[in-house]
Coordinates of C-alpha atoms in Angstrom, one line a residue:
X1 CA 75.8 -31.5 -45.1
X2 CA 73.3 -28.5 -43.8
X3 CA 69.5 -28.3 -44.7
X4 CA 70.0 -25.1 -47.1
X5 CA 72.3 -27.1 -49.4
X6 CA 70.1 -30.4 -48.7
X7 CA 67.3 -28.6 -49.9
X8 CA 69.4 -27.4 -53.7
X9 CA 69.5 -31.6 -53.9
X10 CA 65.7 -31.5 -54.0
X11 CA 63.8 -28.5 -55.0
X12 CA 65.4 -27.8 -58.4
X13 CA 63.9 -31.0 -59.7
X14 CA 60.5 -31.3 -57.0
X15 CA 60.1 -28.2 -58.7
X16 CA 60.6 -29.4 -62.1
X17 CA 57.9 -32.4 -61.7
X18 CA 55.3 -30.4 -60.5
X19 CA 55.6 -27.9 -63.3
X20 CA 55.6 -29.9 -66.5
X21 CA 52.3 -31.8 -66.0
X22 CA 51.0 -28.8 -65.5
X23 CA 51.9 -27.9 -68.9
X24 CA 51.6 -31.0 -70.6
X25 CA 47.8 -31.0 -69.6
X26 CA 46.7 -27.2 -70.5
X27 CA 49.1 -26.5 -73.4
X28 CA 51.1 -29.7 -74.6
X29 CA 46.9 -31.7 -75.5
X30 CA 45.7 -28.8 -77.4
X31 CA 48.2 -29.6 -79.7
X32 CA 48.4 -33.0 -79.6
X33 CA 44.8 -33.2 -80.2
X34 CA 45.2 -30.5 -82.8
X35 CA 47.4 -32.7 -84.8
X36 CA 45.5 -35.8 -84.5
X37 CA 42.3 -33.9 -86.4
X38 CA 40.5 -33.0 -83.7
X39 CA 37.8 -29.8 -84.5
X40 CA 38.9 -26.3 -82.2
X41 CA 35.4 -26.5 -80.4
X42 CA 36.1 -30.3 -79.2
X43 CA 39.6 -29.5 -78.4
X44 CA 38.7 -26.2 -76.5
X45 CA 36.2 -28.4 -74.9
X46 CA 37.7 -31.0 -73.9
X47 CA 41.0 -29.5 -72.4
X48 CA 39.4 -26.6 -70.6
X49 CA 37.1 -29.3 -68.3
X50 CA 40.9 -30.8 -67.4
X51 CA 41.2 -27.6 -65.0
X52 CA 39.0 -28.5 -62.7
X53 CA 41.5 -30.5 -60.6
X54 CA 43.0 -27.0 -59.8
X55 CA 39.7 -25.5 -59.5
X56 CA 38.2 -28.1 -56.6
X57 CA 41.9 -28.6 -55.2
X58 CA 41.5 -26.3 -52.0
X59 CA 39.1 -28.4 -51.1
X60 CA 40.8 -32.4 -50.6
X61 CA 44.2 -30.4 -50.0
X62 CA 42.7 -31.2 -46.5
X63 CA 42.5 -35.0 -46.8
X64 CA 45.4 -35.3 -48.9
X65 CA 46.9 -33.7 -45.3
X66 CA 45.5 -36.2 -43.2
X67 CA 45.7 -39.5 -44.7
X68 CA 49.2 -39.2 -44.9
X69 CA 52.5 -37.5 -45.2
X70 CA 53.6 -34.6 -47.9
X71 CA 56.6 -37.0 -48.7
X72 CA 54.7 -40.1 -49.3
X73 CA 51.8 -38.2 -51.5
X74 CA 54.9 -36.9 -53.7
X75 CA 56.4 -40.4 -54.4
X76 CA 53.4 -42.1 -55.3
X77 CA 50.8 -38.5 -57.6
X78 CA 55.2 -39.0 -59.6
X79 CA 54.4 -42.5 -60.3
X80 CA 51.1 -42.3 -61.1
X81 CA 51.7 -39.3 -63.3
X82 CA 54.7 -41.1 -65.1
X83 CA 52.0 -44.2 -65.4
X84 CA 49.3 -41.6 -66.3
X85 CA 51.3 -40.3 -69.3
X86 CA 52.2 -43.7 -71.0
X87 CA 48.5 -44.3 -70.6
X88 CA 48.1 -41.7 -73.3
X89 CA 51.0 -43.3 -74.9
X90 CA 49.6 -46.9 -75.5
X91 CA 45.7 -45.5 -76.5
X92 CA 46.5 -43.1 -79.0
X93 CA 46.1 -45.8 -81.2
X94 CA 43.1 -47.6 -80.3
X95 CA 39.3 -47.6 -81.9
X96 CA 38.9 -44.4 -78.9
X97 CA 41.4 -43.2 -78.3
X98 CA 39.8 -39.6 -77.8
X99 CA 38.3 -41.1 -74.6
X100 CA 41.0 -43.3 -73.2
X101 CA 43.4 -40.4 -73.8
X102 CA 40.9 -37.4 -71.8
X103 CA 40.6 -40.7 -68.8
X104 CA 44.3 -40.6 -68.0
X105 CA 44.8 -36.7 -68.9
X106 CA 41.8 -36.5 -65.9
X107 CA 43.7 -38.5 -63.7
X108 CA 47.6 -37.1 -65.4
X109 CA 45.8 -33.9 -63.8
X110 CA 44.3 -35.0 -60.6
X111 CA 47.3 -36.3 -60.0
X112 CA 49.3 -33.3 -60.6
X113 CA 47.2 -31.1 -58.1
X114 CA 47.6 -33.4 -55.5
X115 CA 51.6 -33.7 -56.1
X116 CA 50.9 -29.1 -56.0
X117 CA 49.5 -29.8 -52.5
X118 CA 52.5 -32.1 -51.3
X119 CA 55.2 -30.3 -52.8
X120 CA 54.2 -27.0 -51.1
X121 CA 53.1 -28.7 -48.0
X122 CA 56.9 -29.9 -48.0
X123 CA 58.6 -27.1 -49.0
X124 CA 57.1 -25.0 -45.7
X125 CA 57.4 -28.4 -43.6
X126 CA 61.4 -28.9 -44.4
X127 CA 62.7 -25.3 -44.2
X128 CA 62.2 -23.0 -42.5
X129 CA 61.0 -18.9 -42.8
X130 CA 63.9 -17.7 -43.6
X131 CA 65.1 -20.3 -45.7
X132 CA 61.7 -20.3 -47.5
X133 CA 62.3 -16.8 -48.7
X134 CA 66.2 -17.7 -49.6
X135 CA 64.5 -21.1 -52.2
X136 CA 61.3 -19.1 -53.7
X137 CA 62.9 -17.6 -56.5
X138 CA 64.6 -21.1 -57.3
X139 CA 61.4 -22.8 -56.8
X140 CA 59.8 -20.4 -59.6
X141 CA 62.6 -20.4 -61.7
X142 CA 62.7 -24.7 -62.0
X143 CA 58.7 -24.2 -62.6
X144 CA 59.3 -21.8 -65.5
X145 CA 61.9 -23.6 -66.5
X146 CA 59.5 -27.2 -66.8
X147 CA 57.3 -25.2 -68.4
X148 CA 59.5 -24.4 -71.6
X149 CA 60.7 -27.8 -71.6
X150 CA 57.2 -28.8 -72.0
X151 CA 55.6 -26.8 -74.2
X152 CA 58.6 -26.2 -76.0
X153 CA 61.2 -28.7 -76.0
X154 CA 58.6 -31.7 -75.6
X155 CA 56.8 -30.2 -78.1
X156 CA 59.1 -29.4 -80.8
X157 CA 59.8 -33.0 -80.1
X158 CA 56.8 -34.5 -80.8
X159 CA 57.1 -32.4 -84.9
X160 CA 60.7 -33.6 -85.1
X161 CA 59.1 -37.3 -84.7
X162 CA 56.2 -36.5 -87.1
X163 CA 58.4 -35.1 -89.3
X164 CA 60.4 -38.2 -89.3
X165 CA 58.1 -40.9 -88.3
X166 CA 55.6 -40.0 -90.7
X167 CA 52.9 -40.7 -88.5
X168 CA 51.9 -38.4 -86.1
X169 CA 49.8 -41.2 -83.6
X170 CA 53.6 -42.5 -83.4
X171 CA 55.3 -39.3 -82.6
X172 CA 53.0 -38.4 -79.6
X173 CA 53.2 -42.1 -78.0
X174 CA 56.5 -41.7 -77.7
X175 CA 57.0 -38.6 -76.7
X176 CA 54.4 -39.2 -73.7
X177 CA 55.7 -42.4 -73.2
X178 CA 59.4 -40.2 -73.0
X179 CA 57.6 -38.0 -70.4
X180 CA 56.3 -41.1 -68.3
X181 CA 59.7 -42.2 -68.0
X182 CA 61.1 -39.4 -66.9
X183 CA 58.4 -38.8 -64.1
X184 CA 59.3 -41.8 -62.9
X185 CA 63.1 -40.9 -63.0
X186 CA 62.2 -37.9 -61.2
X187 CA 59.8 -39.9 -58.4
X188 CA 63.3 -42.5 -57.9
X189 CA 65.5 -39.5 -57.7
X190 CA 63.2 -38.0 -54.8
X191 CA 63.3 -41.5 -53.2
X192 CA 66.3 -40.7 -51.6
X193 CA 66.6 -36.7 -52.1
X194 CA 63.2 -35.9 -50.4
X195 CA 64.0 -37.6 -46.4
X196 CA 61.5 -37.5 -43.7
X197 CA 61.1 -34.5 -42.0
X198 CA 59.7 -34.0 -38.6
X199 CA 57.7 -31.3 -38.8
X200 CA 56.2 -33.8 -42.3
X201 CA 55.6 -36.3 -39.7
X202 CA 54.0 -34.9 -37.2
X203 CA 51.6 -32.9 -39.4
X204 CA 49.0 -35.5 -40.3
X205 CA 48.4 -37.0 -37.5
X206 CA 46.2 -34.0 -35.9
X207 CA 42.9 -35.2 -36.7
X208 CA 41.1 -35.5 -39.6
X209 CA 37.9 -34.2 -37.7
X210 CA 40.0 -31.3 -36.0
X211 CA 41.4 -30.1 -39.3
X212 CA 38.1 -30.2 -41.4
X213 CA 36.7 -28.2 -38.2
X214 CA 39.9 -25.6 -39.1
X215 CA 39.2 -25.8 -43.5
X216 CA 35.2 -25.2 -42.7
X217 CA 36.3 -22.2 -40.6
X218 CA 38.3 -20.8 -43.0
X219 CA 36.6 -21.4 -46.1
X220 CA 33.5 -19.6 -44.3
X221 CA 35.2 -16.7 -43.6
X222 CA 37.1 -16.2 -46.7
X223 CA 33.4 -15.8 -48.3
X224 CA 32.6 -13.3 -45.7
X225 CA 35.7 -11.2 -45.9
X226 CA 34.7 -7.5 -47.1
X227 CA 34.7 -6.6 -50.6
X228 CA 34.6 -10.7 -51.3
X229 CA 31.8 -9.9 -54.2
X230 CA 34.4 -7.0 -56.2
X231 CA 37.4 -9.6 -55.5
X232 CA 35.6 -12.5 -57.0
X233 CA 34.7 -10.4 -60.0
X234 CA 38.9 -9.1 -59.7
X235 CA 39.9 -13.3 -59.8
X236 CA 37.4 -14.4 -62.4
X237 CA 37.1 -11.8 -65.3
X238 CA 40.8 -9.8 -65.3
X239 CA 42.1 -12.4 -67.7
X240 CA 38.8 -13.1 -69.6
X241 CA 40.9 -12.7 -72.5
X242 CA 43.7 -14.0 -72.2
X243 CA 41.4 -17.3 -71.0
X244 CA 39.9 -17.7 -74.3
X245 CA 43.2 -16.6 -76.4
X246 CA 45.3 -19.4 -74.7
X247 CA 43.0 -22.1 -76.0
X248 CA 43.0 -20.5 -79.2
X249 CA 46.3 -19.7 -80.6
X250 CA 47.8 -22.9 -80.5
X251 CA 44.6 -24.1 -82.9
X252 CA 46.2 -20.9 -84.6
X253 CA 49.0 -21.1 -85.1
X254 CA 48.6 -25.0 -86.7
X255 CA 45.8 -24.0 -89.0
X256 CA 46.9 -24.0 -92.8
X257 CA 46.6 -20.8 -94.4
X258 CA 43.5 -21.1 -96.5
X259 CA 41.4 -21.9 -93.1
X260 CA 42.6 -18.4 -91.7
X261 CA 45.8 -20.5 -89.5
X262 CA 49.7 -19.6 -90.2
X263 CA 50.1 -23.4 -90.7
X264 CA 52.9 -23.5 -88.8
X265 CA 54.3 -27.3 -88.0
X266 CA 54.4 -28.7 -84.4
X267 CA 57.9 -28.0 -84.2
X268 CA 57.2 -24.0 -84.9
X269 CA 54.9 -23.8 -82.8
X270 CA 57.5 -25.7 -79.8
X271 CA 59.7 -22.6 -80.7
X272 CA 57.2 -19.8 -81.6
X273 CA 55.2 -20.1 -78.3
X274 CA 56.4 -22.4 -76.2
X275 CA 60.4 -21.5 -75.8
X276 CA 60.3 -17.7 -77.0
X277 CA 56.9 -16.8 -75.8
X278 CA 57.3 -18.7 -72.4
X279 CA 61.0 -17.0 -72.5
X280 CA 58.5 -13.8 -72.8
X281 CA 56.4 -14.5 -69.9
X282 CA 59.2 -15.3 -67.5
X283 CA 61.2 -12.1 -67.9
X284 CA 57.4 -10.2 -68.1
X285 CA 57.0 -10.9 -64.9
X286 CA 60.6 -10.6 -63.2
X287 CA 60.0 -7.3 -64.8
X288 CA 56.6 -7.1 -62.8
X289 CA 58.0 -7.2 -59.8
X290 CA 60.9 -5.5 -59.6
X291 CA 58.8 -2.7 -60.7
X292 CA 55.5 -3.6 -58.5
X293 CA 58.1 -3.5 -55.9
X294 CA 59.0 -0.1 -56.7
X295 CA 55.7 1.5 -57.3
X296 CA 53.2 -0.6 -55.4
X297 CA 50.1 -1.9 -56.3
X298 CA 48.1 2.1 -57.4
X299 CA 51.0 3.6 -59.4
X300 CA 52.3 -0.1 -61.2
X301 CA 47.9 -1.1 -62.0
X302 CA 47.3 0.6 -64.6
X303 CA 50.3 0.0 -67.4
X304 CA 50.1 -3.7 -66.1
X305 CA 46.4 -3.6 -66.7
X306 CA 47.6 -2.6 -70.6
X307 CA 50.3 -4.8 -70.9
X308 CA 48.1 -7.7 -70.1
X309 CA 45.3 -6.7 -72.7
X310 CA 46.3 -4.1 -75.5
X311 CA 49.2 -6.6 -77.1
X312 CA 46.5 -9.1 -77.8
X313 CA 46.0 -6.8 -80.7
X314 CA 49.1 -8.5 -82.4
X315 CA 46.9 -12.0 -82.7
X316 CA 44.6 -8.9 -85.0
X317 CA 47.5 -8.8 -87.1
X318 CA 48.6 -12.4 -87.4
X319 CA 45.5 -13.4 -88.5
X320 CA 44.7 -10.3 -90.9
X321 CA 48.2 -10.4 -92.8
X322 CA 48.7 -14.6 -92.1
X323 CA 52.6 -13.9 -92.7
X324 CA 54.7 -17.2 -93.5
X325 CA 58.1 -15.4 -91.7
X326 CA 58.3 -17.7 -88.3
X327 CA 60.6 -15.1 -86.5
X328 CA 58.1 -12.3 -86.9
X329 CA 55.2 -14.5 -85.8
X330 CA 57.9 -15.3 -82.9
X331 CA 58.2 -11.6 -81.9
X332 CA 54.7 -11.2 -81.6
X333 CA 54.3 -14.0 -79.7
X334 CA 56.9 -12.8 -77.2
X335 CA 55.9 -9.3 -77.0
X336 CA 52.0 -10.4 -76.5
X337 CA 53.4 -13.0 -73.6
X338 CA 55.8 -10.1 -72.2
X339 CA 53.2 -8.5 -71.3
X340 CA 50.8 -11.1 -70.0
X341 CA 53.7 -11.9 -67.8
X342 CA 54.4 -7.9 -66.3
X343 CA 50.5 -7.2 -66.4
X344 CA 49.7 -11.1 -64.7
X345 CA 51.5 -9.3 -61.2
X346 CA 48.9 -7.0 -60.4
X347 CA 46.4 -10.7 -60.4
X348 CA 49.4 -12.2 -58.2
X349 CA 49.5 -9.1 -56.1
X350 CA 45.4 -8.8 -55.5
X351 CA 45.4 -12.7 -54.5
X352 CA 48.1 -12.1 -51.5
X353 CA 46.2 -8.7 -50.7
X354 CA 43.0 -10.8 -50.3
X355 CA 44.3 -13.4 -48.8
X356 CA 45.7 -11.3 -45.2
X357 CA 44.9 -12.4 -42.5
X358 CA 44.0 -14.9 -40.2
X359 CA 43.6 -17.8 -42.6
X360 CA 46.3 -16.8 -44.7
X361 CA 46.9 -20.2 -46.1
X362 CA 43.8 -21.2 -46.7
X363 CA 42.5 -18.5 -48.3
X364 CA 45.4 -17.6 -50.7
X365 CA 44.2 -21.4 -51.8
X366 CA 41.0 -20.2 -52.6
X367 CA 42.3 -17.5 -54.6
X368 CA 43.8 -20.0 -56.5
X369 CA 41.1 -22.5 -56.9
X370 CA 39.3 -19.2 -59.0
X371 CA 42.1 -18.3 -60.1
X372 CA 42.0 -21.6 -62.2
X373 CA 37.9 -21.5 -62.5
X374 CA 38.9 -18.1 -64.6
X375 CA 40.5 -19.5 -67.0
X376 CA 38.7 -22.9 -67.1
X377 CA 34.7 -21.2 -67.9
X378 CA 36.0 -19.1 -70.9
X379 CA 38.0 -22.2 -72.3
X380 CA 34.7 -24.3 -72.0
X381 CA 33.1 -21.8 -74.6
X382 CA 36.5 -20.5 -76.6
X383 CA 36.0 -23.3 -79.7
X384 CA 32.1 -22.8 -79.9
X385 CA 32.3 -19.2 -80.1
X386 CA 35.1 -19.2 -82.8
X387 CA 33.5 -22.1 -84.6
X388 CA 29.7 -21.8 -84.4
X389 CA 29.0 -18.2 -83.3
X390 CA 32.0 -16.8 -85.6
X391 CA 32.2 -19.4 -88.6
X392 CA 35.4 -20.5 -87.8
X393 CA 37.4 -17.1 -88.9
X394 CA 40.3 -16.8 -86.3
X395 CA 40.3 -13.5 -87.2
X396 CA 37.1 -12.6 -86.2
X397 CA 37.8 -14.5 -82.8
X398 CA 40.8 -12.2 -82.1
X399 CA 39.1 -8.9 -83.0
X400 CA 35.9 -10.1 -80.7
X401 CA 39.1 -10.3 -78.0
X402 CA 40.1 -7.3 -78.3
X403 CA 36.3 -5.7 -78.0
X404 CA 36.2 -7.8 -74.0
X405 CA 39.2 -5.6 -73.0
X406 CA 37.4 -2.9 -71.0
X407 CA 36.2 -6.0 -68.6
X408 CA 40.0 -6.4 -67.6
X409 CA 39.9 -1.9 -67.1
X410 CA 36.3 -2.1 -65.3
X411 CA 37.2 -5.9 -62.9
X412 CA 41.1 -3.5 -62.2
X413 CA 39.4 0.0 -60.8
X414 CA 37.2 -2.2 -58.7
X415 CA 39.5 -3.4 -57.1
X416 CA 39.5 -2.3 -53.6
X417 CA 43.8 -2.9 -52.8
X418 CA 45.7 -0.8 -50.9
X419 CA 47.3 2.1 -53.0
X420 CA 51.0 0.8 -51.2
X421 CA 50.7 -2.3 -51.4
X422 CA 53.6 -4.7 -52.6
X423 CA 55.9 -1.6 -52.5
X424 CA 59.3 -2.2 -51.0
X425 CA 58.8 -0.6 -47.2
X426 CA 61.8 2.2 -46.4
X427 CA 64.2 1.1 -44.1

């Protein structure tokens, strides 16, 4: 079998294994803690800290690369991620389940971020540039499938078990145990499909001292780039409204109508937000990429800025009227997530543009660290804003989010990107 044929045996499952733990840490954890009785402020604070491994990921990628092969880290991290999920499952029924489950979530997050480094490194080592281009859509597709499996099917399964067992703790324990077994099973599969390749074997043999020197040089030059202040403002603030929404929306959907929520069941949230919402996100992202390739940065920017901000008004509508029609709710979520996927394209184009140059790989990794930081910091305060500052009013919280929309417009207008960046060159 040629290398392209072999790639089909590991790329889909590898990027599924990359996407599933991330969505479990950042999204599934929010729903689980809500169903286990934590309040919104606690949930937003605790789960937002779990973004930290992805924020600091660029700083330990050199250590990962120096100590062993990417293949070694892939297999080890998948096993550890499986055991981390099992750890969550077995501690939910203990007296100090919050502390213990958060410890295992932290372990899962660090393992997942390390797996990201290794998977992407192996992808670049095992495939030549042409093959990398051929499979970039495949890896992205299976990463999104993992998102649907995690935030959709996994949550729906937990909801079914809640109804069947009438015991949320037992239901979520079974759910996380099943997810852990799946990750261990993927590790066993990758033992045979993710094969040793010479480029990967040789990469980590470069001296650690030399790698640290190269990394330090790349990081230093990143902060000396032209327009660095405007770039950091864009990276941190372009998604500010969405960074606040993402922590509170599932809590709003699950909260009872008497508390200002919509009173959806766990399974209904898995369907509306975790499945249909993610499908909207994927479709919006695909369309955004097509539009950007035709129009370029400047002509596609403002439609994307409008798309990522203005549909947030649907949450104001949902909070005001509190409808009980699941399909109406799902349609609103689909449109909002479609807009987010479409508008997020401008953000990713900016990261690609700013990372250009001599140290493109290292600079792009730093950009993604700031991308995660831009989600983490607002999330830390989202629950406090909703519960303490706004008295637990979801409606007022969503209205406040709409008042923050001009910040996105401002930083987008200041972004110093070439007008035609992203546009397909004429033959």
